[in-house]
GROMACS .gro file of C-alpha atoms in nm:
model
  337
    1MET     CA    1  -3.901  -1.705   4.241
    2SER     CA    2  -3.630  -1.863   4.453
    3ASP     CA    3  -3.309  -1.682   4.545
    4SER     CA    4  -3.103  -1.956   4.374
    5LYS     CA    5  -3.281  -1.891   4.042
    6VAL     CA    6  -3.218  -1.515   4.065
    7LEU     CA    7  -2.854  -1.578   4.147
    8GLY     CA    8  -2.829  -1.817   3.852
    9GLN     CA    9  -2.965  -1.556   3.610
   10SER     CA   10  -2.732  -1.292   3.751
   11LYS     CA   11  -2.432  -1.521   3.712
   12GLU     CA   12  -2.529  -1.599   3.349
   13GLN     CA   13  -2.565  -1.227   3.274
   14ASN     CA   14  -2.227  -1.149   3.428
   15THR     CA   15  -2.067  -1.427   3.225
   16ALA     CA   16  -2.232  -1.295   2.906
   17GLN     CA   17  -2.122  -0.939   2.983
   18SER     CA   18  -1.763  -1.052   3.042
   19LYS     CA   19  -1.769  -1.243   2.711
   20ILE     CA   20  -1.907  -0.938   2.526
   21LEU     CA   21  -1.646  -0.706   2.674
   22SER     CA   22  -1.373  -0.955   2.582
   23LEU     CA   23  -1.501  -0.975   2.223
   24CYS     CA   24  -1.515  -0.594   2.198
   25LYS     CA   25  -1.155  -0.574   2.317
   26ASP     CA   26  -1.048  -0.843   2.068
   27GLY     CA   27  -1.233  -0.664   1.788
   28SER     CA   28  -1.060  -0.335   1.866
   29GLU     CA   29  -0.719  -0.506   1.863
   30LEU     CA   30  -0.797  -0.665   1.526
   31LEU     CA   31  -0.893  -0.321   1.390
   32ASN     CA   32  -0.562  -0.180   1.510
   33GLN     CA   33  -0.388  -0.467   1.327
   34ASP     CA   34  -0.584  -0.381   1.007
   35ASP     CA   35  -0.766  -0.717   1.018
   36ILE     CA   36  -1.095  -0.552   0.925
   37ASN     CA   37  -1.288  -0.869   0.838
   38GLY     CA   38  -1.176  -1.037   1.160
   39ALA     CA   39  -1.285  -0.732   1.359
   40LEU     CA   40  -1.625  -0.730   1.186
   41LYS     CA   41  -1.688  -1.096   1.271
   42THR     CA   42  -1.587  -1.039   1.631
   43PHE     CA   43  -1.807  -0.732   1.672
   44LYS     CA   44  -2.099  -0.924   1.519
   45LYS     CA   45  -2.059  -1.200   1.780
   46ALA     CA   46  -2.050  -0.938   2.055
   47PHE     CA   47  -2.368  -0.772   1.929
   48ILE     CA   48  -2.558  -1.102   1.897
   49LEU     CA   49  -2.466  -1.187   2.256
   50SER     CA   50  -2.568  -0.839   2.374
   51CYS     CA   51  -2.921  -0.892   2.241
   52ASN     CA   52  -2.976  -1.160   2.506
   53ILE     CA   53  -2.907  -0.942   2.810
   54PRO     CA   54  -3.107  -0.649   2.949
   55GLU     CA   55  -2.806  -0.415   2.964
   56GLY     CA   56  -2.898  -0.162   2.692
   57LYS     CA   57  -2.585   0.049   2.725
   58LEU     CA   58  -2.365  -0.247   2.637
   59GLN     CA   59  -2.578  -0.326   2.332
   60LYS     CA   60  -2.544   0.033   2.209
   61ALA     CA   61  -2.166   0.009   2.246
   62CYS     CA   62  -2.173  -0.310   2.038
   63LEU     CA   63  -2.382  -0.138   1.772
   64PHE     CA   64  -2.135   0.149   1.763
   65ASN     CA   65  -1.840  -0.089   1.717
   66LEU     CA   66  -2.026  -0.282   1.450
   67GLY     CA   67  -2.112   0.039   1.265
   68ALA     CA   68  -1.749   0.153   1.269
   69ALA     CA   69  -1.638  -0.186   1.133
   70TYR     CA   70  -1.898  -0.173   0.852
   71ILE     CA   71  -1.753   0.163   0.743
   72CYS     CA   72  -1.406   0.006   0.726
   73VAL     CA   73  -1.528  -0.276   0.499
   74GLY     CA   74  -1.712  -0.035   0.269
   75LYS     CA   75  -2.071  -0.101   0.376
   76PRO     CA   76  -2.185   0.250   0.478
   77LYS     CA   77  -2.560   0.180   0.465
   78LYS     CA   78  -2.530  -0.105   0.715
   79ALA     CA   79  -2.297   0.113   0.921
   80LEU     CA   80  -2.548   0.396   0.929
   81LYS     CA   81  -2.828   0.167   1.051
   82CYS     CA   82  -2.612   0.045   1.339
   83LEU     CA   83  -2.490   0.390   1.433
   84VAL     CA   84  -2.834   0.553   1.425
   85LYS     CA   85  -2.977   0.268   1.632
   86SER     CA   86  -2.698   0.310   1.888
   87ARG     CA   87  -2.787   0.678   1.915
   88ILE     CA   88  -3.158   0.638   1.991
   89ASN     CA   89  -3.127   0.666   2.368
   90GLY     CA   90  -2.798   0.853   2.360
   91MET     CA   91  -2.435   0.757   2.409
   92GLU     CA   92  -2.332   1.056   2.613
   93GLU     CA   93  -1.969   0.965   2.662
   94ARG     CA   94  -1.903   0.885   2.293
   95ASP     CA   95  -2.108   1.141   2.101
   96GLY     CA   96  -1.805   1.289   1.923
   97ASP     CA   97  -1.696   0.950   1.786
   98LEU     CA   98  -2.056   0.863   1.705
   99TYR     CA   99  -2.111   1.178   1.497
  100PHE     CA  100  -1.772   1.129   1.328
  101ASN     CA  101  -1.867   0.778   1.219
  102ILE     CA  102  -2.213   0.885   1.100
  103GLY     CA  103  -2.036   1.153   0.898
  104ALA     CA  104  -1.797   0.891   0.760
  105ALA     CA  105  -2.091   0.671   0.656
  106TYR     CA  106  -2.255   0.958   0.465
  107ASP     CA  107  -1.912   1.042   0.320
  108GLU     CA  108  -1.878   0.686   0.184
  109MET     CA  109  -2.229   0.715   0.038
  110LYS     CA  110  -2.120   1.037  -0.138
  111GLU     CA  111  -2.384   1.237   0.051
  112TYR     CA  112  -2.130   1.507   0.127
  113GLY     CA  113  -2.373   1.773   0.253
  114LYS     CA  114  -2.498   1.540   0.526
  115ALA     CA  115  -2.142   1.428   0.603
  116VAL     CA  116  -2.042   1.793   0.656
  117ARG     CA  117  -2.313   1.841   0.918
  118PHE     CA  118  -2.207   1.536   1.119
  119TYR     CA  119  -1.833   1.605   1.096
  120GLU     CA  120  -1.905   1.957   1.226
  121ARG     CA  121  -2.111   1.812   1.513
  122ALA     CA  122  -1.829   1.574   1.596
  123ILE     CA  123  -1.578   1.862   1.609
  124ASN     CA  124  -1.807   2.053   1.844
  125GLU     CA  125  -1.849   1.749   2.070
  126TYR     CA  126  -1.480   1.663   2.105
  127GLY     CA  127  -1.297   1.814   2.401
  128TYR     CA  128  -0.962   1.996   2.391
  129GLU     CA  129  -0.788   1.678   2.508
  130GLU     CA  130  -0.906   1.510   2.186
  131LEU     CA  131  -0.707   1.731   1.948
  132LYS     CA  132  -0.610   1.446   1.716
  133SER     CA  133  -0.975   1.343   1.677
  134ILE     CA  134  -1.065   1.706   1.605
  135ALA     CA  135  -0.788   1.728   1.344
  136ASP     CA  136  -0.894   1.399   1.180
  137ALA     CA  137  -1.252   1.525   1.158
  138LEU     CA  138  -1.134   1.856   1.010
  139ILE     CA  139  -0.944   1.670   0.738
  140LYS     CA  140  -1.254   1.466   0.649
  141LEU     CA  141  -1.462   1.785   0.660
  142GLY     CA  142  -1.216   1.959   0.429
  143TYR     CA  143  -1.240   1.692   0.160
  144CYS     CA  144  -1.621   1.698   0.182
  145PHE     CA  145  -1.611   2.074   0.121
  146VAL     CA  146  -1.390   2.006  -0.182
  147MET     CA  147  -1.647   1.759  -0.317
  148ILE     CA  148  -1.930   2.013  -0.288
  149GLY     CA  149  -1.717   2.286  -0.444
  150ASP     CA  150  -1.668   2.504  -0.135
  151LEU     CA  151  -1.291   2.544  -0.168
  152SER     CA  152  -1.267   2.837   0.073
  153SER     CA  153  -1.424   2.635   0.357
  154ALA     CA  154  -1.202   2.340   0.262
  155ALA     CA  155  -0.893   2.559   0.300
  156HIS     CA  156  -1.011   2.680   0.643
  157SER     CA  157  -1.069   2.319   0.755
  158PHE     CA  158  -0.727   2.198   0.640
  159ARG     CA  159  -0.554   2.495   0.802
  160LEU     CA  160  -0.730   2.436   1.134
  161ALA     CA  161  -0.639   2.067   1.110
  162GLY     CA  162  -0.276   2.162   1.056
  163HIS     CA  163  -0.273   2.380   1.368
  164SER     CA  164  -0.441   2.102   1.569
  165TYR     CA  165  -0.186   1.843   1.454
  166MET     CA  166   0.099   2.079   1.544
  167LYS     CA  167  -0.039   2.126   1.895
  168ASN     CA  168  -0.067   1.747   1.919
  169GLU     CA  169   0.297   1.710   1.803
  170LYS     CA  170   0.211   1.532   1.478
  171PRO     CA  171   0.445   1.710   1.233
  172GLU     CA  172   0.386   1.478   0.935
  173ASP     CA  173   0.008   1.517   0.957
  174ALA     CA  174   0.047   1.891   1.021
  175ALA     CA  175   0.264   1.940   0.712
  176MET     CA  176   0.025   1.745   0.486
  177ALA     CA  177  -0.275   1.941   0.621
  178MET     CA  178  -0.101   2.277   0.570
  179ARG     CA  179  -0.001   2.175   0.218
  180GLU     CA  180  -0.364   2.096   0.137
  181ALA     CA  181  -0.470   2.425   0.298
  182ALA     CA  182  -0.230   2.621   0.077
  183LYS     CA  183  -0.347   2.439  -0.236
  184TYR     CA  184  -0.713   2.521  -0.178
  185MET     CA  185  -0.637   2.874  -0.059
  186ILE     CA  186  -0.476   2.935  -0.398
  187ASP     CA  187  -0.748   2.751  -0.593
  188SER     CA  188  -1.033   2.934  -0.416
  189GLN     CA  189  -0.879   3.279  -0.475
  190ALA     CA  190  -1.047   3.385  -0.149
  191PHE     CA  191  -0.728   3.449   0.050
  192SER     CA  192  -0.460   3.714   0.036
  193GLN     CA  193  -0.112   3.627  -0.081
  194ALA     CA  194   0.014   3.700   0.272
  195GLU     CA  195  -0.225   3.440   0.418
  196VAL     CA  196  -0.114   3.175   0.168
  197LEU     CA  197   0.253   3.250   0.233
  198GLN     CA  198   0.200   3.224   0.608
  199THR     CA  199   0.044   2.880   0.558
  200LEU     CA  200   0.326   2.764   0.329
  201ASN     CA  201   0.584   2.891   0.578
  202SER     CA  202   0.408   2.697   0.858
  203CYS     CA  203   0.422   2.388   0.639
  204VAL     CA  204   0.796   2.431   0.579
  205GLU     CA  205   0.847   2.474   0.954
  206SER     CA  206   0.671   2.140   1.014
  207LEU     CA  207   0.894   1.970   0.756
  208LYS     CA  208   1.203   2.032   0.968
  209THR     CA  209   1.103   1.763   1.218
  210ILE     CA  210   0.996   1.492   0.969
  211SER     CA  211   1.226   1.192   0.930
  212ASP     CA  212   1.044   1.003   0.649
  213GLU     CA  213   1.261   1.100   0.350
  214HIS     CA  214   1.013   0.984   0.085
  215LEU     CA  215   0.730   1.190   0.234
  216LEU     CA  216   0.964   1.481   0.294
  217GLY     CA  217   1.084   1.481  -0.067
  218THR     CA  218   0.726   1.475  -0.196
  219LEU     CA  219   0.611   1.756   0.033
  220TYR     CA  220   0.907   1.982  -0.050
  221ASN     CA  221   0.822   1.940  -0.419
  222HIS     CA  222   0.453   2.023  -0.364
  223VAL     CA  223   0.532   2.325  -0.147
  224GLY     CA  224   0.787   2.442  -0.405
  225LEU     CA  225   0.518   2.434  -0.674
  226HIS     CA  226   0.290   2.650  -0.461
  227TYR     CA  227   0.568   2.903  -0.397
  228ALA     CA  228   0.629   2.909  -0.774
  229GLU     CA  229   0.256   2.971  -0.835
  230LEU     CA  230   0.284   3.278  -0.613
  231LYS     CA  231   0.604   3.378  -0.800
  232TYR     CA  232   0.818   3.342  -0.489
  233PHE     CA  233   1.087   3.170  -0.690
  234SER     CA  234   1.370   3.187  -0.433
  235GLN     CA  235   1.161   2.990  -0.180
  236ALA     CA  236   1.054   2.753  -0.458
  237GLU     CA  237   1.417   2.692  -0.553
  238LYS     CA  238   1.507   2.605  -0.192
  239CYS     CA  239   1.220   2.357  -0.173
  240PHE     CA  240   1.299   2.190  -0.507
  241THR     CA  241   1.669   2.165  -0.414
  242ALA     CA  242   1.579   2.010  -0.076
  243SER     CA  243   1.347   1.764  -0.250
  244LEU     CA  244   1.612   1.672  -0.505
  245ASN     CA  245   1.871   1.610  -0.232
  246LEU     CA  246   1.626   1.373  -0.062
  247CYS     CA  247   1.527   1.192  -0.381
  248ASN     CA  248   1.867   1.062  -0.484
  249GLY     CA  249   1.812   0.720  -0.325
  250LYS     CA  250   1.719   0.404  -0.514
  251GLN     CA  251   1.363   0.412  -0.377
  252PHE     CA  252   1.282   0.716  -0.596
  253SER     CA  253   1.179   0.667  -0.958
  254ILE     CA  254   1.347   0.817  -1.263
  255ARG     CA  255   1.021   0.992  -1.348
  256LYS     CA  256   1.009   1.164  -1.008
  257MET     CA  257   1.370   1.278  -1.046
  258ALA     CA  258   1.292   1.411  -1.394
  259VAL     CA  259   0.993   1.610  -1.264
  260LEU     CA  260   1.203   1.761  -0.983
  261LEU     CA  261   1.482   1.859  -1.221
  262GLN     CA  262   1.228   2.009  -1.461
  263ASN     CA  263   1.076   2.215  -1.178
  264LEU     CA  264   1.414   2.330  -1.051
  265GLY     CA  265   1.530   2.427  -1.401
  266ALA     CA  266   1.211   2.627  -1.464
  267VAL     CA  267   1.255   2.818  -1.136
  268ASP     CA  268   1.620   2.890  -1.215
  269ASN     CA  269   1.507   3.031  -1.550
  270ALA     CA  270   1.253   3.251  -1.368
  271LEU     CA  271   1.535   3.375  -1.141
  272CYS     CA  272   1.750   3.447  -1.452
  273GLN     CA  273   2.001   3.187  -1.328
  274TYR     CA  274   2.046   3.051  -1.680
  275GLU     CA  275   2.391   2.897  -1.639
  276LYS     CA  276   2.268   2.709  -1.335
  277SER     CA  277   1.950   2.591  -1.509
  278LEU     CA  278   2.129   2.425  -1.803
  279ARG     CA  279   2.223   2.109  -1.615
  280SER     CA  280   1.874   2.059  -1.471
  281HIS     CA  281   1.707   2.100  -1.813
  282ALA     CA  282   1.954   1.865  -1.984
  283GLU     CA  283   1.933   1.592  -1.717
  284ALA     CA  284   1.554   1.608  -1.706
  285ALA     CA  285   1.535   1.584  -2.087
  286ASP     CA  286   1.763   1.279  -2.086
  287MET     CA  287   1.555   1.108  -1.815
  288TYR     CA  288   1.226   1.171  -1.997
  289GLY     CA  289   1.392   1.043  -2.314
  290SER     CA  290   1.493   0.718  -2.144
  291LEU     CA  291   1.129   0.675  -2.040
  292GLY     CA  292   0.998   0.753  -2.388
  293ASP     CA  293   0.801   1.053  -2.258
  294ARG     CA  294   0.843   1.282  -2.555
  295SER     CA  295   0.604   1.561  -2.453
  296PRO     CA  296   0.768   1.649  -2.117
  297GLN     CA  297   1.105   1.592  -2.284
  298GLY     CA  298   1.005   1.856  -2.539
  299GLN     CA  299   0.919   2.098  -2.257
  300CYS     CA  300   1.262   2.048  -2.101
  301LEU     CA  301   1.439   2.091  -2.436
  302SER     CA  302   1.241   2.410  -2.497
  303ASN     CA  303   1.342   2.543  -2.154
  304LEU     CA  304   1.702   2.450  -2.232
  305ALA     CA  305   1.685   2.636  -2.562
  306PHE     CA  306   1.542   2.944  -2.388
  307ALA     CA  307   1.825   2.940  -2.132
  308TYR     CA  308   2.086   2.925  -2.412
  309SER     CA  309   1.911   3.211  -2.594
  310GLN     CA  310   1.934   3.427  -2.279
  311LEU     CA  311   2.305   3.341  -2.259
  312LYS     CA  312   2.332   3.458  -2.623
  313ASN     CA  313   2.441   3.112  -2.742
  314TYR     CA  314   2.206   3.124  -3.037
  315ASP     CA  315   2.343   2.820  -3.220
  316LEU     CA  316   2.266   2.588  -2.928
  317ALA     CA  317   1.935   2.766  -2.869
  318GLU     CA  318   1.833   2.698  -3.230
  319PHE     CA  319   1.948   2.336  -3.206
  320TYR     CA  320   1.746   2.264  -2.890
  321TYR     CA  321   1.436   2.444  -3.018
  322GLN     CA  322   1.450   2.211  -3.321
  323GLN     CA  323   1.493   1.913  -3.088
  324ALA     CA  324   1.198   2.032  -2.879
  325HIS     CA  325   0.982   2.073  -3.190
  326GLN     CA  326   1.062   1.717  -3.299
  327ALA     CA  327   0.979   1.583  -2.953
  328PHE     CA  328   0.638   1.753  -2.959
  329VAL     CA  329   0.571   1.618  -3.312
  330ASP     CA  330   0.662   1.265  -3.195
  331ALA     CA  331   0.434   1.301  -2.893
  332VAL     CA  332   0.139   1.398  -3.118
  333VAL     CA  333   0.209   1.106  -3.353
  334CYS     CA  334   0.211   0.863  -3.057
  335VAL     CA  335  -0.126   0.995  -2.936
  336ASP     CA  336  -0.281   0.964  -3.283
  337ARG     CA  337  -0.174   0.601  -3.327
   0.00000   0.00000   0.00000
């Protein structure tokens, strides 16, 4: 074989490798822009080209990218084939991401037990400098535990994710993870009240640095409900009030405002703050009425009647109990139609 022929082959291979690397870069940019189908097409082109060169490592990288794109377009079986094939001879520098994506493929296929194993492997493979990846995997792991009914393990996963997000200075993600942790800590009944309170307090601490008012309003409401479940009504009241103050803008629905007022009124009743609760109950009832939601309107009217009874205004208490009864009757009639 002549030297010119060898040089020609080498030049062709270098050109092909450059083209593949360029396509991989383009595909990644398209993924970041949420152009999933464009990314998939680009990664397919890169993989087809990689099959014509002897560089196996590059082909495995193309298979990995293709597998990740297949997950994004909802084709987990195809994704799994690509990812497993890319793993055959190892991808030492990307094992954490590889195991995460294999877990995601099983997750999409609803094979949650297998997904758990691969998410756990991914977490073990990631280094300390990859805290966000660890946290993302913990969130996925937590929801898989929920699907298989292991609520205690789910709570642990969400709580660890929250701590990881906090260390990575991601307060919004940290708050959402801690909120989920508290929910499943309560649901699993495997944690002490002190542990749940500590998690809720950590969540509230994270909320202080969040600027997204819509998310903030939603999270304060959720956290308030969990405090109320634990009968820590003063903390619940603070959260509901904060949520209500954030939800006065036009972007918030009447229904959401009604729910918040209903929650705040119920907590004020629990705190024996009956005078204060009257306005919340009345406003919530009016809002539900304007929406035609007779059953929650009946609940608010009943709470209003109870507050008046505790204030010894028995005439108004009787009137609102009658109104509540009629609302519940109307709600039943609507369901039966």
